[in-house]
Short mmCIF file of C-alpha atoms and ligand atoms in Angstrom, two decimals:
data_model
loop_
_atom_site.label_atom_id
_atom_site.label_comp_id
_atom_site.label_asym_id
_atom_site.label_seq_id
_atom_site.Cartn_x
_atom_site.Cartn_y
_atom_site.Cartn_z
CA MET A 1 6.58 9.60 -50.56
CA ASN A 2 5.67 11.52 -47.60
CA PRO A 3 5.81 9.87 -44.28
CA THR A 4 2.17 9.50 -43.72
CA ALA A 5 1.58 8.12 -47.16
CA ALA A 6 4.41 5.64 -46.63
CA TRP A 7 2.97 5.11 -43.17
CA SER A 8 -0.51 4.16 -44.60
CA VAL A 9 0.98 1.91 -47.31
CA GLY A 10 3.07 0.17 -44.86
CA ARG A 11 0.13 -0.27 -42.30
CA ALA A 12 -2.07 -1.63 -45.21
CA ALA A 13 0.72 -4.21 -46.14
CA ALA A 14 1.18 -4.92 -42.25
CA ARG A 15 -2.57 -5.56 -41.71
CA SER A 16 -2.39 -8.40 -43.81
CA SER A 17 0.79 -9.91 -42.40
CA GLN A 18 0.70 -10.66 -38.80
CA ARG A 19 3.86 -12.57 -38.52
CA THR A 20 6.72 -13.34 -36.22
CA VAL A 21 9.82 -11.37 -37.47
CA PRO A 22 13.29 -11.91 -36.18
CA LEU A 23 14.29 -8.55 -34.69
CA TYR A 24 17.24 -6.51 -35.28
CA ALA A 25 20.63 -7.88 -35.80
CA GLN A 26 21.58 -6.14 -32.54
CA ALA A 27 19.72 -4.20 -29.83
CA ARG A 28 18.67 -1.06 -31.20
CA CYS A 29 15.73 0.30 -29.24
CA PRO A 30 16.22 0.06 -25.64
CA PHE A 31 12.99 -2.08 -25.11
CA ARG A 32 13.71 -4.60 -27.91
CA PRO A 33 14.04 -8.10 -26.72
CA VAL A 34 17.45 -9.84 -27.16
CA PRO A 35 18.06 -11.01 -30.80
CA SER A 36 16.92 -14.49 -30.18
CA ALA A 37 13.53 -13.34 -28.86
CA PRO A 38 11.48 -12.32 -31.69
CA ILE A 39 8.20 -10.40 -30.75
CA THR A 40 5.01 -10.56 -32.80
CA ARG A 41 3.89 -7.40 -34.71
CA HIS A 42 0.19 -6.86 -34.97
CA ALA A 43 0.13 -3.98 -37.10
CA ARG A 44 3.29 -2.73 -38.72
CA SER A 45 4.16 0.03 -41.10
CA PHE A 46 7.48 1.63 -41.83
CA ALA A 47 8.25 4.77 -43.48
CA CYS A 48 11.87 3.88 -42.53
CA SER A 49 13.57 0.50 -42.44
CA PRO A 50 13.90 -0.66 -38.74
CA ARG A 51 17.52 -0.79 -39.37
CA GLN A 52 17.86 2.87 -39.18
CA HIS A 53 18.14 2.51 -35.41
CA ARG A 54 21.97 2.97 -34.61
CA ALA A 55 23.51 0.18 -32.39
CA ALA A 56 23.88 1.53 -28.84
CA PRO A 57 27.38 1.63 -27.12
CA LEU A 58 28.11 -1.31 -24.88
CA ASP A 59 27.04 0.05 -21.55
CA GLN A 60 23.83 1.47 -22.94
CA GLN A 61 22.89 -1.96 -24.30
CA GLN A 62 23.37 -3.36 -20.91
CA GLN A 63 21.19 -0.72 -19.52
CA GLN A 64 18.87 -1.30 -22.41
CA GLN A 65 18.83 -5.21 -21.49
CA GLN A 66 18.01 -4.33 -17.78
CA GLN A 67 15.34 -1.96 -18.98
CA TYR A 68 13.77 -4.50 -21.12
CA GLN A 69 13.75 -6.96 -18.38
CA GLN A 70 12.02 -4.65 -15.87
CA ARG A 71 9.33 -3.80 -18.47
CA PRO A 72 5.70 -4.51 -17.17
CA GLN A 73 4.92 -8.17 -18.06
CA LEU A 74 1.90 -8.60 -20.33
CA SER A 75 -0.27 -11.69 -19.06
CA GLU A 76 -1.28 -14.25 -21.58
CA THR A 77 -4.62 -12.91 -22.17
CA GLN A 78 -3.19 -9.31 -22.55
CA ALA A 79 -0.55 -10.70 -25.05
CA LEU A 80 -3.47 -12.05 -27.01
CA ALA A 81 -5.40 -8.84 -26.87
CA VAL A 82 -2.75 -6.54 -28.37
CA PRO A 83 -4.47 -3.14 -28.76
CA GLN A 84 -4.49 -1.45 -32.13
CA ALA A 85 -2.58 1.77 -32.77
CA THR A 86 -3.14 4.22 -35.77
CA LEU A 87 -1.71 7.65 -36.29
CA ASP A 88 -3.93 10.42 -36.73
CA ALA A 89 -1.59 12.78 -38.63
CA GLN A 90 -3.91 15.65 -38.87
CA ALA A 91 -4.61 15.80 -35.26
CA ARG A 92 -0.94 15.03 -34.58
CA LYS A 93 -2.19 12.13 -32.18
CA VAL A 94 -1.86 8.37 -31.95
CA ASN A 95 -4.98 6.53 -31.10
CA VAL A 96 -5.03 3.28 -29.54
CA VAL A 97 -8.04 1.03 -29.43
CA TRP A 98 -8.05 -1.46 -26.27
CA SER A 99 -9.60 -4.89 -26.39
CA SER A 100 -12.30 -3.37 -24.47
CA GLY A 101 -13.09 -1.11 -27.56
CA ILE A 102 -12.36 2.17 -25.51
CA GLU A 103 -10.04 4.35 -27.59
CA SER A 104 -7.26 6.45 -26.03
CA ARG A 105 -5.71 9.48 -27.80
CA TYR A 106 -2.18 10.50 -27.15
CA HIS A 107 -0.51 13.80 -28.29
CA ASN A 108 2.44 12.92 -30.43
CA ILE A 109 4.48 15.58 -28.46
CA TRP A 110 3.33 13.89 -25.18
CA LEU A 111 4.45 10.54 -26.56
CA ARG A 112 8.11 11.96 -27.67
CA ASP A 113 8.15 13.78 -24.43
CA HIS A 114 7.77 10.45 -22.43
CA CYS A 115 10.09 8.37 -24.27
CA ARG A 116 12.00 6.40 -21.73
CA CYS A 117 15.04 5.09 -23.64
CA PRO A 118 18.18 5.70 -21.89
CA ALA A 119 19.11 8.63 -24.10
CA CYS A 120 15.96 10.36 -23.24
CA TYR A 121 15.28 9.30 -19.62
CA HIS A 122 18.16 8.61 -17.23
CA PRO A 123 17.67 4.87 -16.30
CA GLN A 124 19.21 5.30 -12.78
CA THR A 125 18.03 8.68 -11.57
CA LYS A 126 14.62 8.55 -13.42
CA GLN A 127 15.22 12.05 -14.71
CA ARG A 128 14.20 13.39 -18.23
CA GLN A 129 17.49 13.54 -20.34
CA LEU A 130 15.41 14.80 -23.45
CA ASP A 131 15.19 18.39 -24.40
CA THR A 132 11.34 18.80 -24.29
CA PHE A 133 11.71 22.16 -26.09
CA SER A 134 13.59 20.54 -29.30
CA ILE A 135 10.20 18.71 -29.84
CA SER A 136 8.19 20.31 -32.64
CA PRO A 137 4.57 20.76 -31.73
CA GLN A 138 3.87 19.64 -35.48
CA LEU A 139 5.57 16.51 -34.94
CA ASN A 140 4.45 13.31 -36.50
CA PRO A 141 5.93 10.01 -36.43
CA ILE A 142 7.53 8.26 -39.34
CA ALA A 143 5.81 4.97 -38.32
CA VAL A 144 3.74 3.64 -35.61
CA GLU A 145 3.68 -0.16 -34.66
CA SER A 146 1.39 -2.42 -32.23
CA THR A 147 3.71 -5.07 -30.96
CA THR A 148 2.97 -7.43 -28.33
CA GLU A 149 5.45 -5.47 -26.04
CA GLY A 150 3.86 -2.13 -26.50
CA LEU A 151 3.36 0.89 -28.84
CA LEU A 152 6.54 1.39 -30.98
CA VAL A 153 6.89 4.52 -32.39
CA HIS A 154 9.57 5.90 -34.79
CA TRP A 155 10.37 9.55 -34.79
CA PRO A 156 12.12 11.86 -37.17
CA GLN A 157 15.03 13.36 -35.41
CA PRO A 158 14.62 17.18 -34.56
CA GLY A 159 15.24 19.05 -37.71
CA ALA A 160 14.56 15.91 -39.98
CA GLU A 161 10.70 16.26 -39.66
CA GLU A 162 10.86 17.16 -43.35
CA THR A 163 12.96 14.37 -44.45
CA SER A 164 10.99 12.20 -46.84
CA ALA A 165 10.23 8.68 -45.46
CA SER A 166 11.83 6.97 -48.75
CA SER A 167 15.16 8.69 -47.99
CA LEU A 168 15.03 7.51 -44.57
CA LEU A 169 14.55 3.85 -45.95
CA ALA A 170 17.71 4.10 -47.96
CA ARG A 171 19.92 4.86 -45.00
CA ASP A 172 22.08 2.00 -44.14
CA ALA A 173 21.93 0.33 -40.49
CA SER A 174 25.61 1.05 -39.92
CA SER A 175 25.23 4.81 -40.80
CA ASP A 176 25.42 7.12 -37.84
CA ASP A 177 23.33 9.78 -39.66
CA ALA A 178 22.08 12.26 -37.14
CA ALA A 179 18.84 12.12 -38.86
CA ALA A 180 18.21 8.36 -38.36
CA PRO A 181 14.88 7.90 -36.72
CA HIS A 182 14.48 7.56 -32.98
CA SER A 183 12.43 4.76 -31.85
CA SER A 184 10.23 4.70 -28.70
CA LEU A 185 8.39 1.64 -27.35
CA TYR A 186 5.69 2.21 -24.65
CA PRO A 187 4.35 -0.69 -22.71
CA TRP A 188 0.68 -1.04 -23.13
CA SER A 189 -0.05 -1.21 -19.29
CA TRP A 190 1.91 2.09 -18.90
CA LEU A 191 0.00 3.70 -21.75
CA TYR A 192 -3.21 2.30 -20.14
CA SER A 193 -2.66 3.54 -16.68
CA ASN A 194 -1.27 7.01 -18.01
CA SER A 195 -4.11 7.30 -20.60
CA TYR A 196 -5.36 10.83 -20.14
CA ALA A 197 -7.92 11.07 -22.96
CA PRO A 198 -9.90 9.61 -21.52
CA SER A 199 -8.30 9.00 -18.12
CA LEU A 200 -8.64 5.20 -17.49
CA SER A 201 -6.33 5.02 -14.38
CA LEU A 202 -7.85 2.56 -11.79
CA THR A 203 -6.87 5.11 -8.91
CA SER A 204 -8.41 8.24 -10.55
CA GLY A 205 -11.76 9.10 -8.61
CA SER A 206 -14.74 10.85 -9.78
CA GLY A 207 -13.11 14.21 -9.03
CA GLU A 208 -16.11 14.78 -6.84
CA PRO A 209 -14.97 16.22 -3.53
CA GLY A 210 -15.05 13.81 -0.62
CA THR A 211 -14.86 10.75 -3.05
CA ASP A 212 -15.55 7.67 -0.79
CA MET A 213 -12.59 7.80 1.68
CA GLU A 214 -12.69 4.26 2.39
CA LYS A 215 -11.76 3.46 -1.18
CA ALA A 216 -8.18 4.87 -0.51
CA GLY A 217 -7.05 1.85 1.70
CA ARG A 218 -8.48 3.39 5.00
CA LEU A 219 -10.47 1.97 7.85
CA LEU A 220 -12.48 4.85 9.19
CA TRP A 221 -13.19 4.57 13.05
CA GLY A 222 -14.99 6.25 15.96
CA LYS A 223 -14.78 5.36 19.78
CA GLY A 224 -15.31 1.86 19.03
CA ILE A 225 -11.64 1.49 17.94
CA ALA A 226 -10.87 1.51 21.68
CA GLN A 227 -11.85 -2.16 21.78
CA GLN A 228 -8.71 -3.29 19.65
CA PRO A 229 -6.46 -0.11 18.56
CA PRO A 230 -3.91 -1.02 16.04
CA SER A 231 -0.42 -1.85 17.49
CA VAL A 232 2.78 -3.41 16.49
CA THR A 233 5.81 -4.43 18.94
CA TRP A 234 8.96 -2.45 19.49
CA ALA A 235 11.02 -5.71 18.53
CA GLU A 236 9.34 -6.14 15.27
CA VAL A 237 9.62 -2.62 14.26
CA MET A 238 13.36 -2.41 15.28
CA ASP A 239 14.51 -5.60 13.73
CA ASP A 240 12.25 -8.34 12.21
CA GLN A 241 15.17 -10.92 11.81
CA GLY A 242 16.96 -8.39 9.86
CA SER A 243 14.11 -7.58 7.58
CA ASP A 244 11.96 -4.47 7.39
CA ARG A 245 8.74 -6.39 7.44
CA GLY A 246 7.68 -5.35 10.93
CA LEU A 247 8.43 -1.79 9.96
CA LEU A 248 6.25 -2.35 6.91
CA ARG A 249 3.33 -3.67 9.14
CA TRP A 250 3.47 -0.46 11.32
CA LEU A 251 3.27 1.91 8.35
CA SER A 252 0.58 -0.14 6.71
CA LYS A 253 -1.60 0.27 9.99
CA ILE A 254 -0.71 3.87 10.06
CA GLU A 255 -1.93 4.01 6.54
CA GLN A 256 -5.12 2.16 7.29
CA PHE A 257 -6.18 3.48 10.75
CA GLY A 258 -4.30 6.79 10.72
CA PHE A 259 -2.56 5.91 13.90
CA CYS A 260 -0.83 3.00 15.51
CA PHE A 261 0.50 2.12 19.04
CA VAL A 262 4.22 0.52 19.42
CA THR A 263 4.26 -1.49 22.80
CA GLY A 264 7.36 -2.50 24.47
CA VAL A 265 9.25 0.76 23.64
CA PRO A 266 12.12 1.23 26.36
CA PRO A 267 10.89 4.59 28.22
CA THR A 268 13.81 6.63 27.08
CA PRO A 269 14.15 9.42 24.78
CA GLU A 270 16.93 7.75 22.95
CA ASP A 271 15.00 4.59 22.00
CA THR A 272 11.94 6.68 21.28
CA GLU A 273 14.19 8.70 18.85
CA ALA A 274 15.47 5.46 17.24
CA LEU A 275 12.03 4.09 16.71
CA VAL A 276 10.93 7.21 14.81
CA ARG A 277 14.18 7.13 12.68
CA ARG A 278 13.18 3.67 11.45
CA ILE A 279 10.69 5.52 9.37
CA ALA A 280 12.60 8.55 8.04
CA PHE A 281 14.84 11.48 9.36
CA ILE A 282 12.84 13.67 11.83
CA ARG A 283 11.21 17.04 10.55
CA GLU A 284 12.96 20.07 12.31
CA THR A 285 10.57 22.90 13.44
CA HIS A 286 10.93 25.71 15.71
CA TYR A 287 10.13 23.54 18.51
CA GLY A 288 13.26 21.44 17.67
CA GLY A 289 13.76 18.21 16.27
CA PHE A 290 13.30 15.40 18.76
CA TRP A 291 11.49 16.95 21.59
CA ASP A 292 11.20 15.95 25.30
CA PHE A 293 8.72 18.48 26.75
CA THR A 294 6.70 19.24 29.85
CA SER A 295 4.19 21.80 31.03
CA ASP A 296 7.04 24.53 31.32
CA LEU A 297 5.92 27.06 28.77
CA SER A 298 9.55 26.65 27.05
CA HIS A 299 7.82 27.47 23.88
CA GLY A 300 4.95 29.80 23.49
CA ASP A 301 2.35 27.22 22.98
CA THR A 302 -0.52 25.72 25.11
CA ALA A 303 0.97 22.43 24.47
CA TYR A 304 3.56 23.49 26.91
CA THR A 305 1.06 23.94 29.50
CA ASN A 306 -1.27 21.69 31.62
CA LEU A 307 -4.24 23.14 30.09
CA ALA A 308 -6.94 20.90 28.13
CA LEU A 309 -6.42 20.83 24.37
CA GLY A 310 -9.54 20.20 22.25
CA ALA A 311 -8.97 17.87 19.02
CA HIS A 312 -6.70 19.53 16.65
CA THR A 313 -4.21 18.64 13.85
CA ASP A 314 -0.66 20.22 14.64
CA THR A 315 1.12 22.96 12.67
CA THR A 316 -1.72 24.37 10.62
CA TYR A 317 0.31 27.54 10.16
CA PHE A 318 2.97 25.66 8.04
CA THR A 319 2.21 25.59 4.30
CA ASP A 320 3.02 21.83 4.61
CA PRO A 321 1.69 20.78 8.04
CA ALA A 322 3.96 17.90 9.82
CA GLY A 323 3.01 14.67 8.55
CA LEU A 324 3.36 11.83 11.15
CA GLN A 325 3.66 12.84 14.97
CA LEU A 326 4.75 10.43 17.58
CA PHE A 327 4.24 10.81 21.39
CA HIS A 328 5.77 8.72 24.09
CA LEU A 329 4.90 9.36 27.65
CA LEU A 330 7.87 8.99 29.78
CA SER A 331 6.46 9.91 33.05
CA HIS A 332 3.56 11.47 34.99
CA THR A 333 4.42 12.18 38.67
CA GLU A 334 3.00 14.27 41.51
CA ALA A 335 3.16 17.96 41.41
CA LYS A 336 5.78 20.22 43.26
CA ASP A 337 3.34 20.70 46.15
CA GLY A 338 2.92 16.77 46.37
CA THR A 339 -0.56 16.73 44.54
CA ALA A 340 -0.95 13.34 43.03
CA PRO A 341 -0.64 13.38 39.32
CA SER A 342 -4.10 13.16 37.37
CA GLY A 343 -5.69 13.86 34.08
CA GLY A 344 -3.56 14.16 30.85
CA GLU A 345 -5.38 11.55 29.01
CA SER A 346 -5.07 11.48 25.13
CA LEU A 347 -7.57 12.08 22.51
CA LEU A 348 -7.84 10.80 19.16
CA VAL A 349 -10.36 11.58 16.35
CA ASP A 350 -10.44 10.23 13.17
CA GLY A 351 -10.71 13.40 11.11
CA PHE A 352 -11.67 11.51 7.72
CA PHE A 353 -14.56 9.80 9.79
CA ALA A 354 -15.83 12.87 10.96
CA ALA A 355 -15.63 14.58 7.50
CA LYS A 356 -17.57 11.50 6.15
CA ILE A 357 -20.37 12.25 8.42
CA LEU A 358 -20.43 15.96 7.98
CA ARG A 359 -20.61 15.31 4.28
CA GLU A 360 -23.41 12.82 4.65
CA VAL A 361 -25.46 14.98 7.40
CA HIS A 362 -24.57 18.44 6.37
CA PRO A 363 -23.31 18.45 2.71
CA GLU A 364 -23.56 22.19 2.62
CA ALA A 365 -21.33 22.51 5.63
CA TYR A 366 -18.77 19.95 4.15
CA GLU A 367 -18.81 22.29 1.01
CA VAL A 368 -18.20 25.48 3.08
CA LEU A 369 -15.13 23.76 5.20
CA SER A 370 -13.77 22.53 1.71
CA GLN A 371 -13.77 26.01 0.10
CA ALA A 372 -13.49 28.67 3.05
CA ARG A 373 -9.66 29.69 3.32
CA PHE A 374 -8.26 31.29 6.39
CA ARG A 375 -5.11 32.07 7.83
CA THR A 376 -3.31 30.53 10.70
CA HIS A 377 -0.27 31.26 12.90
CA SER A 378 2.30 30.23 15.44
CA ALA A 379 3.46 33.49 17.25
CA GLY A 380 3.98 32.50 20.73
CA ASP A 381 7.86 32.54 20.61
CA ASP A 382 9.41 36.15 20.44
CA ASP A 383 11.68 35.11 17.59
CA VAL A 384 9.00 33.14 15.64
CA LEU A 385 6.23 34.31 13.29
CA ILE A 386 4.91 31.45 11.39
CA ARG A 387 2.20 31.89 8.68
CA PRO A 388 1.26 29.87 5.52
CA LEU A 389 2.75 31.09 2.22
CA LYS A 390 -0.77 31.73 0.77
CA ARG A 391 -1.87 34.99 2.36
CA GLY A 392 -5.55 33.62 1.90
CA GLY A 393 -4.47 30.52 4.05
CA PHE A 394 -6.01 27.11 3.50
CA PRO A 395 -9.46 25.43 3.90
CA ILE A 396 -10.06 22.87 6.83
CA LEU A 397 -10.91 20.14 4.33
CA GLU A 398 -8.33 19.93 1.58
CA HIS A 399 -8.87 17.77 -1.56
CA ASP A 400 -7.01 16.43 -4.42
CA THR A 401 -8.39 18.44 -7.17
CA VAL A 402 -7.95 15.67 -9.45
CA THR A 403 -9.44 12.65 -7.70
CA GLY A 404 -11.64 14.74 -5.53
CA GLU A 405 -10.32 12.66 -2.49
CA LEU A 406 -10.08 14.19 0.84
CA VAL A 407 -6.31 14.25 1.40
CA ARG A 408 -5.69 16.54 4.67
CA VAL A 409 -7.55 17.81 7.68
CA ARG A 410 -6.06 21.16 8.66
CA TYR A 411 -7.79 22.14 11.96
CA ASN A 412 -6.73 24.06 15.08
CA ASN A 413 -9.26 26.38 16.19
CA ASP A 414 -6.95 28.09 18.65
CA ASP A 415 -4.35 28.98 16.08
CA ARG A 416 -6.95 30.33 13.45
CA SER A 417 -5.86 34.00 12.76
CA VAL A 418 -8.21 36.84 12.38
CA LEU A 419 -11.01 35.82 9.66
CA LYS A 420 -11.36 37.48 6.43
CA LEU A 421 -14.16 36.05 4.34
CA PRO A 422 -16.69 37.83 2.06
CA GLU A 423 -19.44 39.14 4.50
CA ASP A 424 -21.99 36.73 2.87
CA GLN A 425 -19.69 33.71 3.87
CA VAL A 426 -19.16 34.53 7.52
CA LEU A 427 -22.17 33.39 8.98
CA PRO A 428 -22.27 30.03 6.82
CA PHE A 429 -18.68 29.58 7.96
CA TYR A 430 -19.39 29.87 11.59
CA ASP A 431 -22.42 27.61 11.01
CA ALA A 432 -20.43 25.04 9.41
CA LEU A 433 -17.69 25.29 11.99
CA ALA A 434 -20.27 24.53 14.56
CA LYS A 435 -21.41 21.56 12.83
CA TRP A 436 -17.82 20.13 12.57
CA HIS A 437 -17.08 20.95 15.96
CA GLU A 438 -20.29 19.09 17.13
CA ILE A 439 -19.00 15.74 15.25
CA LEU A 440 -15.37 16.03 16.43
CA THR A 441 -16.78 16.38 20.18
CA ASN A 442 -19.47 13.73 19.83
CA VAL A 443 -18.67 10.91 22.26
CA ASP A 444 -18.95 8.61 19.26
CA SER A 445 -16.26 10.36 17.70
CA GLU A 446 -13.66 10.47 20.52
CA TYR A 447 -11.20 7.71 21.43
CA TRP A 448 -9.54 8.48 24.83
CA GLU A 449 -6.53 6.55 25.85
CA GLN A 450 -4.30 7.07 28.86
CA LEU A 451 -0.76 6.91 27.35
CA LYS A 452 1.72 4.88 29.47
CA PRO A 453 5.54 4.55 29.50
CA GLY A 454 6.32 1.87 26.98
CA ASN A 455 3.65 2.49 24.64
CA ALA A 456 4.43 5.02 22.06
CA LEU A 457 1.72 6.54 19.74
CA ILE A 458 2.12 7.85 16.25
CA PHE A 459 -0.63 9.17 14.07
CA ASP A 460 -1.07 10.83 10.68
CA ASN A 461 -1.50 14.62 11.48
CA HIS A 462 -3.20 14.94 8.06
CA ARG A 463 -6.00 12.79 9.13
CA VAL A 464 -6.27 12.05 12.92
CA LEU A 465 -6.89 14.78 15.32
CA HIS A 466 -5.37 14.78 18.84
CA GLY A 467 -5.90 16.47 22.05
CA ARG A 468 -5.57 15.88 25.87
CA SER A 469 -7.39 16.58 29.16
CA ALA A 470 -6.10 18.99 31.48
CA PHE A 471 -3.68 17.52 34.18
CA VAL A 472 -1.87 18.12 37.50
CA GLY A 473 1.64 16.92 38.33
CA ASN A 474 4.70 16.96 36.40
CA ARG A 475 4.12 15.07 33.03
CA ARG A 476 6.98 14.34 30.57
CA LEU A 477 6.29 13.57 26.87
CA CYS A 478 9.08 13.02 24.12
CA GLY A 479 8.29 12.57 20.38
CA ALA A 480 8.96 13.87 16.90
CA TYR A 481 7.34 14.89 13.46
CA VAL A 482 8.19 13.01 10.31
CA ASN A 483 7.18 14.83 6.86
CA HIS A 484 4.29 13.02 5.27
CA ASP A 485 6.11 12.76 1.82
CA ASP A 486 8.90 10.90 3.37
CA TYR A 487 6.43 8.52 5.41
CA ARG A 488 4.66 7.66 2.22
CA SER A 489 8.04 7.22 0.25
CA ARG A 490 9.11 4.62 2.99
CA LEU A 491 5.69 2.84 2.77
CA ALA A 492 5.90 2.77 -0.92
CA VAL A 493 9.31 1.31 -1.21
CA LEU A 494 8.73 -1.34 1.64
CA ARG A 495 5.40 -2.40 0.06
CA LYS A 496 7.42 -3.16 -3.02
CA ARG A 497 10.07 -4.83 -1.39
CA TYR A 498 7.75 -7.03 0.91
CA PRO A 499 4.72 -7.92 -1.24
CA ASP A 500 3.95 -10.76 1.09
CA VAL A 501 3.49 -8.66 4.11
CA VAL A 502 0.00 -8.87 5.75
CA ASN A 503 -1.94 -5.53 5.79
CA ASN A 504 0.30 -4.56 2.75
CA LYS A 505 -2.78 -4.63 0.40
CA ARG A 506 -4.37 -1.40 -0.40
CA PHE A 507 -8.25 -1.73 -0.70
CA SER A 508 -8.38 0.28 -3.84
CA ARG A 509 -6.89 -1.58 -6.88
CA SER A 510 -4.07 0.55 -8.31
CA PRO A 511 -2.21 -0.66 -11.67
CA ASP A 512 0.79 -1.76 -9.60
CA ALA A 513 -1.20 -3.22 -6.64
CA ASP A 514 -0.30 -6.77 -7.80
CA GLU A 515 2.56 -6.16 -9.73
CA ALA A 516 5.49 -8.53 -8.63
CA SER A 517 8.29 -6.91 -6.46
CA SER A 518 10.96 -6.04 -8.52
CA SER A 519 14.44 -5.63 -6.92
CA SER A 520 15.20 -2.44 -8.56
CA ARG A 521 13.02 0.51 -9.73
CA GLY A 522 12.13 0.37 -13.59
CA VAL A 523 11.57 3.36 -15.54
CA TRP A 524 7.90 2.38 -16.04
CA GLU A 525 7.03 2.71 -12.40
CA ASP A 526 3.65 3.83 -11.94
CA GLY A 527 3.49 7.43 -11.26
CA LEU A 528 6.87 8.38 -12.42
C1 M3L B 1 6.31 20.21 19.52
N1 M3L B 1 5.33 19.75 20.39
C2 M3L B 1 4.48 18.58 19.92
C3 M3L B 1 5.81 19.40 21.73
C4 M3L B 1 4.40 20.92 20.42
C5 M3L B 1 3.57 21.47 19.36
C6 M3L B 1 2.68 22.15 19.55
C7 M3L B 1 1.80 22.25 18.35
C8 M3L B 1 0.68 23.20 18.11
N2 M3L B 1 -0.12 23.28 19.43
C9 M3L B 1 -0.05 23.24 16.98
O1 M3L B 1 -1.24 22.90 17.07
O2 M3L B 1 0.49 23.29 15.99
O1 AKG B 2 0.42 16.88 25.87
C1 AKG B 2 -0.33 15.96 24.93
O2 AKG B 2 -0.83 14.94 25.27
C2 AKG B 2 -0.41 16.65 23.57
C3 AKG B 2 0.16 17.94 23.41
C4 AKG B 2 -0.34 18.31 21.94
O3 AKG B 2 -1.49 18.49 21.73
C5 AKG B 2 0.46 18.87 20.92
O4 AKG B 2 1.79 18.76 21.28
O5 AKG B 2 0.06 19.33 19.99
#
């Protein structure tokens, strides 16, 4: 009997027998419950006896036990509505019909490639161990099961695809026959959030550029933020009774507002550096690591002058612009000629708020600034010539091509290199740029604040633009950059560790938003 026939025979028999069956004499498949914990099969069909799965070595069994305990928990209602899985051998897919009636289709090769048993997926490093390229594109499972825990699929070992199901049935549990089937269990919640045909993930947007920016857990703002700018205290960030809850509150506010003050920071470079390093290591650039700078042109950049700087984001010339930027004003004293200090006010503009206005008021300009690419450079230091990897450069408004969400504003008109656009795009570009500039410089967009020693300012350089007014006197700032990936990594880890922290909820519902915090990361973590 061929696997498909055996499968359909088994399945027909299974349909009539929704029964609790004690599981295997010993842990076989990594996600099988311990022997005393039977699970209910809702649709079961074997072309091979489940005993085919070889017992795992002891340490692997411990890993299997731990992974089983880390599996996403099914709620009571979910357990009652176990999805129905069927094999479409012709299409080489497994179809899953959810309790909603929606049907997801998964390629067999995709399922096999995503087995997360310890043999296929390193339980600690979360890296694939399976040789993807040993999977036959013609692969069909021997058997498919809908269980309360998830989709259970039994695969022929590579090279045994042609082994008949009946001969597999004949194998004894103790045999270590290399052709014994390989079983994979996929938790339903994981399958649901990773469904791609159709996409069912709660976090995927419409794909339309500029999808509603506030959905992604942000609070957009204009000049009104001045009434109550987000802030935390040095004490809570540095040591919240031995926990990182204060640090998480800080990072959550940066995510929500795009910036946050830290009050009560000792006005020294050393303490300021310690503050930044609470988030992650510092991003080194040609400006150095932790900077302590003034208007001395020590670097060929107008930041090292006393000139006014319009709203911009930094390092637009890097392929990956700096993520977070922290400033701490240490002093601003009279000029060498005794002139009293003045000016040097800091400017913040919410680039996502400005983009939202542009999209609503001038959608065609939004489209132009989302598409038109141009180069940028940092060429003020003799030993530096930095330009982005892509010769065509990047657009000002960068989007996630899957969700359509705006993910980065990359804008410094002073650092823009020669414009090379097709002739018919030149005037529309300048027109769109003027509309963008008008919004950025609108009094309702601008938040001006005079920085003071003791109050550090950090902002998301992928969202919030900054600038300053011209100044007189000796003005000393210190600070640093942090990579955006490292900032979001720290936020994600702390969010899992401290689910109780206020401001720790994202506005958009994501599959793991309410997941109970797990002490260690499981192999089914959302997004791995
Ligand atoms: C390093 N420190 C912040 C002092 C100066 C950075 C200058 C950044 C430059 N104006 C740009 O827009 O990329
Ligand atoms: O001096 C300031 O307040 C800001 C300088 C600046 O914009 C920069 O370093 O990019």
